[in-house]
mmCIF file of C-alpha atoms in Angstrom:
data_model
loop_
_atom_site.group_PDB
_atom_site.id
_atom_site.type_symbol
_atom_site.label_atom_id
_atom_site.label_comp_id
_atom_site.label_asym_id
_atom_site.label_seq_id
_atom_site.Cartn_x
_atom_site.Cartn_y
_atom_site.Cartn_z
ATOM 1 C CA LEU W 11 146.290 55.956 132.298
ATOM 2 C CA ILE W 12 142.709 54.983 131.668
ATOM 3 C CA GLN W 13 142.161 53.770 128.152
ATOM 4 C CA ARG W 14 139.008 55.181 126.570
ATOM 5 C CA MET W 15 136.560 52.460 125.564
ATOM 6 C CA SER W 16 135.502 52.042 121.974
ATOM 7 C CA TYR W 17 131.738 52.404 122.311
ATOM 8 C CA THR W 18 129.307 50.662 120.035
ATOM 9 C CA LYS W 19 126.069 52.492 120.878
ATOM 10 C CA ARG W 20 125.237 56.003 122.053
ATOM 11 C CA ILE W 21 122.313 55.720 124.481
ATOM 12 C CA LEU W 22 120.473 58.766 125.759
ATOM 13 C CA VAL W 23 119.509 58.525 129.443
ATOM 14 C CA THR W 24 116.969 61.171 130.389
ATOM 15 C CA GLY W 25 116.996 61.763 134.130
ATOM 16 C CA GLY W 26 120.412 60.085 134.143
ATOM 17 C CA ALA W 27 121.543 61.899 137.295
ATOM 18 C CA GLY W 28 118.664 60.433 139.303
ATOM 19 C CA PHE W 29 118.745 57.275 141.421
ATOM 20 C CA ILE W 30 117.706 54.676 138.847
ATOM 21 C CA GLY W 31 119.164 56.673 135.953
ATOM 22 C CA SER W 32 122.633 56.882 137.469
ATOM 23 C CA HIS W 33 122.734 53.139 138.136
ATOM 24 C CA THR W 34 121.655 52.577 134.531
ATOM 25 C CA VAL W 35 124.469 54.833 133.285
ATOM 26 C CA VAL W 36 126.984 52.592 135.066
ATOM 27 C CA ALA W 37 125.395 49.438 133.620
ATOM 28 C CA LEU W 38 125.399 50.885 130.107
ATOM 29 C CA HIS W 39 129.061 51.829 130.403
ATOM 30 C CA GLU W 40 129.927 48.335 131.654
ATOM 31 C CA ALA W 41 128.050 46.910 128.648
ATOM 32 C CA GLY W 42 130.226 48.930 126.270
ATOM 33 C CA CYS W 43 127.654 51.602 125.440
ATOM 34 C CA ARG W 44 128.216 55.336 125.572
ATOM 35 C CA PRO W 45 125.664 56.776 128.009
ATOM 36 C CA VAL W 46 124.591 60.355 127.329
ATOM 37 C CA VAL W 47 123.020 61.969 130.387
ATOM 38 C CA VAL W 48 120.275 64.528 129.838
ATOM 39 C CA ASP W 49 119.042 65.929 133.154
ATOM 40 C CA ASP W 50 117.843 69.399 134.151
ATOM 41 C CA LEU W 51 118.719 68.463 137.768
ATOM 42 C CA ARG W 52 115.236 69.290 139.106
ATOM 43 C CA ASN W 53 115.147 65.927 140.972
ATOM 44 C CA SER W 54 118.873 65.201 141.308
ATOM 45 C CA ARG W 55 122.204 66.700 142.317
ATOM 46 C CA PRO W 56 125.352 67.585 140.327
ATOM 47 C CA GLU W 57 127.416 65.540 142.812
ATOM 48 C CA VAL W 58 125.893 62.400 141.293
ATOM 49 C CA LEU W 59 127.621 63.200 138.008
ATOM 50 C CA GLN W 60 130.962 63.586 139.779
ATOM 51 C CA GLY W 61 130.419 60.194 141.427
ATOM 52 C CA LEU W 62 129.566 58.632 138.072
ATOM 53 C CA GLU W 63 132.769 59.957 136.537
ATOM 54 C CA ARG W 64 134.774 58.487 139.433
ATOM 55 C CA ILE W 65 133.085 55.105 138.988
ATOM 56 C CA LEU W 66 133.461 55.088 135.196
ATOM 57 C CA GLY W 67 136.964 56.529 135.228
ATOM 58 C CA GLU W 68 136.204 59.029 132.478
ATOM 59 C CA PRO W 69 134.083 62.095 131.742
ATOM 60 C CA ILE W 70 130.393 61.686 131.011
ATOM 61 C CA GLU W 71 128.624 63.390 128.154
ATOM 62 C CA PHE W 72 126.164 65.505 130.152
ATOM 63 C CA TRP W 73 123.532 67.927 128.887
ATOM 64 C CA PRO W 74 121.860 70.042 131.644
ATOM 65 C CA VAL W 75 118.605 70.519 129.733
ATOM 66 C CA ASP W 76 114.948 69.505 129.878
ATOM 67 C CA CYS W 77 114.511 66.535 127.531
ATOM 68 C CA GLY W 78 111.117 67.897 126.495
ATOM 69 C CA ASP W 79 112.638 71.144 125.196
ATOM 70 C CA ASP W 80 113.176 70.467 121.494
ATOM 71 C CA HIS W 81 115.340 73.582 121.004
ATOM 72 C CA ALA W 82 117.670 72.702 123.904
ATOM 73 C CA MET W 83 117.852 69.089 122.703
ATOM 74 C CA LYS W 84 119.026 69.897 119.153
ATOM 75 C CA PRO W 85 122.757 69.712 120.061
ATOM 76 C CA VAL W 86 122.182 66.406 121.869
ATOM 77 C CA PHE W 87 120.889 64.881 118.634
ATOM 78 C CA ALA W 88 123.731 66.368 116.569
ATOM 79 C CA ALA W 89 125.428 62.968 116.904
ATOM 80 C CA PRO W 90 123.428 59.786 116.224
ATOM 81 C CA VAL W 91 121.418 58.333 119.100
ATOM 82 C CA ASP W 92 120.900 54.553 119.052
ATOM 83 C CA GLY W 93 118.291 54.418 121.804
ATOM 84 C CA VAL W 94 116.733 56.247 124.727
ATOM 85 C CA ILE W 95 116.044 55.224 128.294
ATOM 86 C CA HIS W 96 113.507 57.728 129.600
ATOM 87 C CA PHE W 97 113.609 58.209 133.383
ATOM 88 C CA ALA W 98 113.000 61.983 133.489
ATOM 89 C CA ALA W 99 109.775 62.825 135.333
ATOM 90 C CA ASP W 100 108.363 64.536 138.358
ATOM 91 C CA LYS W 101 107.881 61.734 140.840
ATOM 92 C CA ALA W 102 106.279 62.669 144.171
ATOM 93 C CA VAL W 103 102.769 61.283 144.578
ATOM 94 C CA GLY W 104 101.813 63.837 147.259
ATOM 95 C CA GLU W 105 103.092 66.770 145.242
ATOM 96 C CA SER W 106 101.161 65.529 142.215
ATOM 97 C CA VAL W 107 97.948 65.882 144.226
ATOM 98 C CA SER W 108 98.684 69.525 145.101
ATOM 99 C CA GLN W 109 100.224 70.436 141.698
ATOM 100 C CA PRO W 110 98.604 68.199 139.069
ATOM 101 C CA GLU W 111 99.215 70.665 136.223
ATOM 102 C CA LYS W 112 102.978 70.459 136.843
ATOM 103 C CA TYR W 113 102.852 66.656 136.538
ATOM 104 C CA PHE W 114 100.644 66.659 133.457
ATOM 105 C CA ASP W 115 102.900 69.166 131.695
ATOM 106 C CA ASN W 116 106.243 67.605 132.577
ATOM 107 C CA ASN W 117 105.468 63.897 132.648
ATOM 108 C CA ILE W 118 102.936 63.607 129.843
ATOM 109 C CA GLY W 119 103.821 66.699 127.803
ATOM 110 C CA GLY W 120 107.565 66.174 128.182
ATOM 111 C CA THR W 121 107.269 62.557 127.068
ATOM 112 C CA ALA W 122 105.135 63.551 124.073
ATOM 113 C CA ARG W 123 107.666 66.209 123.054
ATOM 114 C CA LEU W 124 110.518 63.725 123.481
ATOM 115 C CA MET W 125 108.702 61.213 121.263
ATOM 116 C CA THR W 126 108.412 63.848 118.524
ATOM 117 C CA GLN W 127 112.168 64.382 118.727
ATOM 118 C CA LEU W 128 112.843 60.643 118.500
ATOM 119 C CA ARG W 129 110.711 60.369 115.381
ATOM 120 C CA GLU W 130 112.444 63.391 113.799
ATOM 121 C CA HIS W 131 115.887 61.900 114.475
ATOM 122 C CA GLY W 132 115.086 58.309 113.524
ATOM 123 C CA VAL W 133 115.568 56.823 117.002
ATOM 124 C CA GLU W 134 113.806 53.453 117.046
ATOM 125 C CA GLN W 135 114.435 52.056 120.539
ATOM 126 C CA LEU W 136 112.924 53.383 123.777
ATOM 127 C CA VAL W 137 112.797 52.088 127.332
ATOM 128 C CA PHE W 138 110.266 53.921 129.506
ATOM 129 C CA SER W 139 110.420 54.159 133.272
ATOM 130 C CA SER W 140 106.864 53.689 134.461
ATOM 131 C CA SER W 141 105.605 52.805 137.930
ATOM 132 C CA CYS W 142 103.599 50.263 139.893
ATOM 133 C CA THR W 143 101.126 53.105 140.438
ATOM 134 C CA VAL W 144 99.623 52.240 137.036
ATOM 135 C CA TYR W 145 97.902 49.283 138.754
ATOM 136 C CA GLY W 146 95.860 51.636 140.982
ATOM 137 C CA GLU W 147 94.210 49.711 143.826
ATOM 138 C CA ALA W 148 94.971 46.210 142.562
ATOM 139 C CA GLU W 149 92.399 43.573 143.440
ATOM 140 C CA GLN W 150 95.029 40.855 143.972
ATOM 141 C CA LEU W 151 98.566 40.897 145.329
ATOM 142 C CA PRO W 152 101.211 40.411 144.247
ATOM 143 C CA VAL W 153 100.582 42.078 140.909
ATOM 144 C CA SER W 154 101.996 40.727 137.665
ATOM 145 C CA GLU W 155 102.146 42.085 134.131
ATOM 146 C CA GLU W 156 98.728 40.511 133.574
ATOM 147 C CA THR W 157 97.156 42.404 136.486
ATOM 148 C CA PRO W 158 94.429 44.714 135.160
ATOM 149 C CA ILE W 159 95.144 48.439 135.180
ATOM 150 C CA GLN W 160 92.766 50.189 137.582
ATOM 151 C CA PRO W 161 91.934 53.901 137.778
ATOM 152 C CA ALA W 162 94.924 55.836 139.063
ATOM 153 C CA THR W 163 94.862 56.912 142.690
ATOM 154 C CA SER W 164 96.982 60.051 142.085
ATOM 155 C CA PRO W 165 97.806 62.448 139.280
ATOM 156 C CA TYR W 166 101.327 60.957 139.241
ATOM 157 C CA GLY W 167 99.892 57.480 138.614
ATOM 158 C CA TYR W 168 97.646 58.854 135.908
ATOM 159 C CA THR W 169 100.635 60.453 134.138
ATOM 160 C CA LYS W 170 102.371 57.082 134.006
ATOM 161 C CA GLN W 171 99.221 55.431 132.622
ATOM 162 C CA ALA W 172 98.880 58.192 130.016
ATOM 163 C CA CYS W 173 102.538 57.891 128.980
ATOM 164 C CA GLU W 174 102.205 54.125 128.582
ATOM 165 C CA SER W 175 99.167 54.694 126.364
ATOM 166 C CA LEU W 176 101.071 57.303 124.344
ATOM 167 C CA LEU W 177 103.977 54.905 123.814
ATOM 168 C CA ARG W 178 101.695 52.058 122.715
ATOM 169 C CA SER W 179 100.071 54.433 120.222
ATOM 170 C CA ALA W 180 103.473 55.637 118.960
ATOM 171 C CA HIS W 181 104.604 52.020 118.507
ATOM 172 C CA HIS W 182 101.491 51.213 116.459
ATOM 173 C CA ALA W 183 101.738 54.441 114.450
ATOM 174 C CA ALA W 184 105.302 53.479 113.512
ATOM 175 C CA SER W 185 104.037 50.087 112.256
ATOM 176 C CA GLY W 186 106.212 48.360 114.815
ATOM 177 C CA SER W 187 109.473 50.056 113.772
ATOM 178 C CA LEU W 188 109.609 51.811 117.166
ATOM 179 C CA GLY W 189 110.636 49.312 119.814
ATOM 180 C CA VAL W 190 109.242 50.197 123.240
ATOM 181 C CA ALA W 191 109.881 48.502 126.593
ATOM 182 C CA ILE W 192 108.025 49.636 129.711
ATOM 183 C CA LEU W 193 109.416 49.072 133.205
ATOM 184 C CA ARG W 194 107.089 49.267 136.236
ATOM 185 C CA TYR W 195 108.932 49.756 139.515
ATOM 186 C CA PHE W 196 107.785 49.341 143.065
ATOM 187 C CA ASN W 197 110.396 50.569 145.560
ATOM 188 C CA PRO W 198 113.888 50.695 144.024
ATOM 189 C CA ILE W 199 116.611 50.499 146.654
ATOM 190 C CA GLY W 200 120.330 49.818 146.791
ATOM 191 C CA ALA W 201 123.586 51.526 146.019
ATOM 192 C CA HIS W 202 126.627 51.040 143.862
ATOM 193 C CA PRO W 203 129.345 49.149 145.798
ATOM 194 C CA SER W 204 131.567 52.246 145.651
#
């Protein structure tokens, strides 16, 4: 029999069935947290959730909803949430060029709506999944956190820049009580040993 862990923190993982999100769910579980996956499965597959449950050895709390839909998210926030790791986004640079309105609505609008929910429910810790695309055409390589942000070269890159700006503004508006960490990825690769 698998003994259920006594979790200390309930962490919401938006886009938790995606590549980076699913790996984060495993890491959170190993750290003794209770990951809560919110994913509308627009960029992922239900089989990922089955694989996660095999790896973790127990069911996952999964909500098949859009994290930017405040009505659909109400039951998710029925239990306290200690923090959010926000991976949910449309992510194809080429598609963002042909469908910019989709990216603006989901990536920027969805993040703004999620931030409203966090404020309403007193959630004070957020990790945001950004992208190296925020650097635009960097003048020097390799880039570092001190590298200046250049104009975005795609609507996708712009949405990540806009979300970072939104989160900085939300942090300041909360007088520092909202902790925000921003992660900028290049090309994530790898797989769980299973």
